[in-house]
PDB file of C-alpha atoms in Angstrom:
ATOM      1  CA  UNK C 428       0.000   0.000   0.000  1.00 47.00           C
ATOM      2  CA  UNK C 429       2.816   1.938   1.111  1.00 56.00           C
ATOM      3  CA  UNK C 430       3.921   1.587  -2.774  1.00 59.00           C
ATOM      4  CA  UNK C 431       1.234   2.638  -4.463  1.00 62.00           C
ATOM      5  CA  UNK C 432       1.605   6.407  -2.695  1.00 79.00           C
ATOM      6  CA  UNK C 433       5.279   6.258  -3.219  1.00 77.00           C
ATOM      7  CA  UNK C 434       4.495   6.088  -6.787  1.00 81.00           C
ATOM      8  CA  UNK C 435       2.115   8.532  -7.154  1.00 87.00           C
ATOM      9  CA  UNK C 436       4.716  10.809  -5.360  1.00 88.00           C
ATOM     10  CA  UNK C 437       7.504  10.061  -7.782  1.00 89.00           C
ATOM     11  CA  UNK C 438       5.022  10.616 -10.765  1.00 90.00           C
ATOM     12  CA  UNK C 439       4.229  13.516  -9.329  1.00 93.00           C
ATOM     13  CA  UNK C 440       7.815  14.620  -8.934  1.00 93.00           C
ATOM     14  CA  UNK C 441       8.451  13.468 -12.338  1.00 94.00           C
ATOM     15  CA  UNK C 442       6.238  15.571 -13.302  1.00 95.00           C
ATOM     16  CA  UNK C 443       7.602  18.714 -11.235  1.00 95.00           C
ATOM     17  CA  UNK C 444      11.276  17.753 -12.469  1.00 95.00           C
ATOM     18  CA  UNK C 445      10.107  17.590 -16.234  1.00 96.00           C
ATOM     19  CA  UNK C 446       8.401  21.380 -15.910  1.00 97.00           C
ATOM     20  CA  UNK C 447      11.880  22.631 -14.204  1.00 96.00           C
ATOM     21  CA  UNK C 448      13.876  21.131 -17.040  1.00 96.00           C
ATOM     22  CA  UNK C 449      12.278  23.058 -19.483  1.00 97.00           C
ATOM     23  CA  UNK C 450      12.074  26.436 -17.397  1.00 97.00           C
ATOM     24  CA  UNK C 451      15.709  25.610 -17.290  1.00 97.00           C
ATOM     25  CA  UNK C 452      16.018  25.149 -21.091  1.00 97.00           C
ATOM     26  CA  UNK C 453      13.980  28.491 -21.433  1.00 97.00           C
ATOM     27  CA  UNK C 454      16.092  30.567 -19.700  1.00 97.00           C
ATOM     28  CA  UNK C 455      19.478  28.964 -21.112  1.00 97.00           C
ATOM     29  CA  UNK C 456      17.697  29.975 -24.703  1.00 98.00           C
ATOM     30  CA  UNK C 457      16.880  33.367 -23.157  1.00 97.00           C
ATOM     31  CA  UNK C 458      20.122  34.020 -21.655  1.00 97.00           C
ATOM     32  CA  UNK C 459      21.522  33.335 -25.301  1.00 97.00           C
ATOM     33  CA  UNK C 460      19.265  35.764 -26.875  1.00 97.00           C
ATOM     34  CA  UNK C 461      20.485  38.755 -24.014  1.00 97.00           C
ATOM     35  CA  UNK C 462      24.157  37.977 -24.346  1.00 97.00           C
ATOM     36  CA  UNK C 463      23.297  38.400 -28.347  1.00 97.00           C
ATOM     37  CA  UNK C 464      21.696  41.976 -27.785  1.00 97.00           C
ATOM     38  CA  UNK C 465      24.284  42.928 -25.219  1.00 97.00           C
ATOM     39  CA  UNK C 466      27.117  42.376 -28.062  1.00 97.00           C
ATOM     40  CA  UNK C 467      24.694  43.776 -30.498  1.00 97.00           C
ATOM     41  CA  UNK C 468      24.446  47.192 -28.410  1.00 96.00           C
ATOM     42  CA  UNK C 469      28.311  47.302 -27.900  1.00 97.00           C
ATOM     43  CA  UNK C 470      29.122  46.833 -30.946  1.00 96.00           C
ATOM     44  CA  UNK C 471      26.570  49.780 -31.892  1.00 95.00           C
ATOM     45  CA  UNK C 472      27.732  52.066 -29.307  1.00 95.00           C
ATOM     46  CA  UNK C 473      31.594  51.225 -30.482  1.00 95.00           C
ATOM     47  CA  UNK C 474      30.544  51.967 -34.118  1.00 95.00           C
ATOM     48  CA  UNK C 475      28.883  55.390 -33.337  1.00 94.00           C
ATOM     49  CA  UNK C 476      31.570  56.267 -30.940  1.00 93.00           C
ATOM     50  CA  UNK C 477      34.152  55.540 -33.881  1.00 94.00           C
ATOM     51  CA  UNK C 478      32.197  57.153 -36.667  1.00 90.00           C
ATOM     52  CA  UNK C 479      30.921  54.299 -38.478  1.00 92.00           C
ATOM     53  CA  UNK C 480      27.385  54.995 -37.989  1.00 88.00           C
ATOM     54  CA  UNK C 481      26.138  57.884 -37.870  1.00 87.00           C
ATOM     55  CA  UNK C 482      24.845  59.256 -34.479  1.00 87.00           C
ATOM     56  CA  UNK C 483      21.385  60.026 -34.722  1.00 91.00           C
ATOM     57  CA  UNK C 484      19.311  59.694 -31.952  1.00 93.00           C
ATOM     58  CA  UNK C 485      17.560  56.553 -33.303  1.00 94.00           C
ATOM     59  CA  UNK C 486      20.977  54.928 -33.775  1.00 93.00           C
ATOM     60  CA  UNK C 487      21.624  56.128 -30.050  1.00 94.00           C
ATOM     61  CA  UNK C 488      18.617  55.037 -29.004  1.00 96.00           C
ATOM     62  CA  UNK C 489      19.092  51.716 -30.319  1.00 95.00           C
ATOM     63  CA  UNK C 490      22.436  50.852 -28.762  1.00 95.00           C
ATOM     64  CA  UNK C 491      21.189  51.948 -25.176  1.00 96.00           C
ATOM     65  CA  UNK C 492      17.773  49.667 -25.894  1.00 97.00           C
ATOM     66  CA  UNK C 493      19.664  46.856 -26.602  1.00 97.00           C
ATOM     67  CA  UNK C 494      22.268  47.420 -23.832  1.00 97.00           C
ATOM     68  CA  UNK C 495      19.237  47.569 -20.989  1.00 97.00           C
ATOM     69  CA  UNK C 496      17.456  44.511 -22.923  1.00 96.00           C
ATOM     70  CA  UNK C 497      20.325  42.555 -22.626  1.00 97.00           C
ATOM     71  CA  UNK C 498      21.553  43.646 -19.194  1.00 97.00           C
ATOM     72  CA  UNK C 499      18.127  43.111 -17.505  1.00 96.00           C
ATOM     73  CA  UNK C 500      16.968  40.028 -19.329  1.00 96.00           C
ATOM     74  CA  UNK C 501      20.189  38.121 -18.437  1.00 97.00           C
ATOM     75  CA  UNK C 502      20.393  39.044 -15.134  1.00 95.00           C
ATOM     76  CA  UNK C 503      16.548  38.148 -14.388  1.00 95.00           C
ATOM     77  CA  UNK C 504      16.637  34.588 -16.158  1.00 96.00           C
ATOM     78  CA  UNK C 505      20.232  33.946 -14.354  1.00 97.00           C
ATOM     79  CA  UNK C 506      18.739  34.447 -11.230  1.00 96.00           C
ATOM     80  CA  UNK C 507      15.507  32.052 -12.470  1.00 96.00           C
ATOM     81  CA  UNK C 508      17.993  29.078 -13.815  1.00 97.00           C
ATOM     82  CA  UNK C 509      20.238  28.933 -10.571  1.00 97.00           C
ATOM     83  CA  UNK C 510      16.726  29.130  -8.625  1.00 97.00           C
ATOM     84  CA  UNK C 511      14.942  26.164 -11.010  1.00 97.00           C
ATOM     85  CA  UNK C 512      18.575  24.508 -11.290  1.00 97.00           C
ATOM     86  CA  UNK C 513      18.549  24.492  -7.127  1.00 97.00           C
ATOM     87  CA  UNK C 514      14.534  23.091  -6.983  1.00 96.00           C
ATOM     88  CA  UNK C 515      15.718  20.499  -9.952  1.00 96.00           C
ATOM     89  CA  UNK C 516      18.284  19.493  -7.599  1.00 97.00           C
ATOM     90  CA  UNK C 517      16.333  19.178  -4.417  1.00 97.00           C
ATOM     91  CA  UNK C 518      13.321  17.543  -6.461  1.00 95.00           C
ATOM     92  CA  UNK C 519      15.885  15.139  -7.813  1.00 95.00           C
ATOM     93  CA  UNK C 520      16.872  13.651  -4.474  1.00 95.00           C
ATOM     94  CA  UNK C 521      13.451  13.583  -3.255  1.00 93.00           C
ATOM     95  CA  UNK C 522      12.468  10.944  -6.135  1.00 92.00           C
ATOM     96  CA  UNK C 523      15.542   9.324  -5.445  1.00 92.00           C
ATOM     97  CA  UNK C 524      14.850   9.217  -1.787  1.00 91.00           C
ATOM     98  CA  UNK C 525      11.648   7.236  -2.173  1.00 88.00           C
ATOM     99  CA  UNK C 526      12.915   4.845  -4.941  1.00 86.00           C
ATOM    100  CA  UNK C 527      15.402   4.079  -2.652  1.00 85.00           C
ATOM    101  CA  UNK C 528      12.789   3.393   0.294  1.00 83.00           C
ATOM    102  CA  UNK C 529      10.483   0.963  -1.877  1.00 79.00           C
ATOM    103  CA  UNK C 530      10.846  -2.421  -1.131  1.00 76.00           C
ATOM    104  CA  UNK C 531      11.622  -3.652  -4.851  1.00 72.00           C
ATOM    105  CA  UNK C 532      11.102  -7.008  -5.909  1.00 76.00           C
ATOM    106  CA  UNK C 533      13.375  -8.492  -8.504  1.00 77.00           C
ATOM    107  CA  UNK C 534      11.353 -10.493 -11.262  1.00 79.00           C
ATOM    108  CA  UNK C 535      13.362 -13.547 -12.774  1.00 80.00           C
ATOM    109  CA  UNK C 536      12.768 -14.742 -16.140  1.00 75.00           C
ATOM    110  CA  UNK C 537      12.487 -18.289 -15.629  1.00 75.00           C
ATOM    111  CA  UNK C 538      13.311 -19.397 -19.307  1.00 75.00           C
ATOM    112  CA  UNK C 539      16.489 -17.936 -19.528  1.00 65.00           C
ATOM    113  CA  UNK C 540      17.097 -17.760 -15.397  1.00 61.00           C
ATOM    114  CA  UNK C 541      18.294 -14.339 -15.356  1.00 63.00           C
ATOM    115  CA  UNK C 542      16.782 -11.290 -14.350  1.00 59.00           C
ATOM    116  CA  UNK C 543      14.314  -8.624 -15.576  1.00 55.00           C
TER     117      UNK C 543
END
């Protein structure tokens, strides 16, 4: 009896540590896209600082947009992947917790005599 809850609890926590993994995907992909835009804007700031482009104020406003995009969006999903790498962690050893307390049997396959 004791089993059968055990098992919905690691379902469960399957379940939790399958949602976390892809939070964690989405904010590896995210991070990607802010370190993009924070070269982008440094690269645009360099160029009107150098001359290549001229410096309008659209230009200028571009290079400080993506600068704050990038800066703000990577630090915000850091923080959210070390936080949802930390559950995935803890939710990890949970599940491994209670498959380790199950008393599992182990089925032998009595043609060929070996375990299952």
């Amino acid at each position: 009896m004791a089993n059968i809850h055990a098992s919905d609890e690691i379902a469960r926590l399957e379940d939790q540590i399958e949602r976390l993994a892809a939070t964690i995907e989405n904010c590896r992909k995210v991070i990607f896209i802010c370190k993009g835009a924070i070269i982008s804007g440094v690269l645009l700031a360099a160029s009107l600082a150098l001359g290549v482009v001229n410096p309008g104020p659209l230009a200028i406003l571009c290079a400080i947009s993506l600068l704050l995009f990038g800066i703000v969006g990577f630090g915000s999903n850091w923080s959210t992947l070390k936080q949802s790498s930390a559950a995935l962690n803890q939710v990890e050893q949970m599940r491994q917790q209670l498959i380790s307390n199950m008393e599992l049997r182990l089925v032998v396959n009595e043609e060929a005599g070996e375990p299952r």
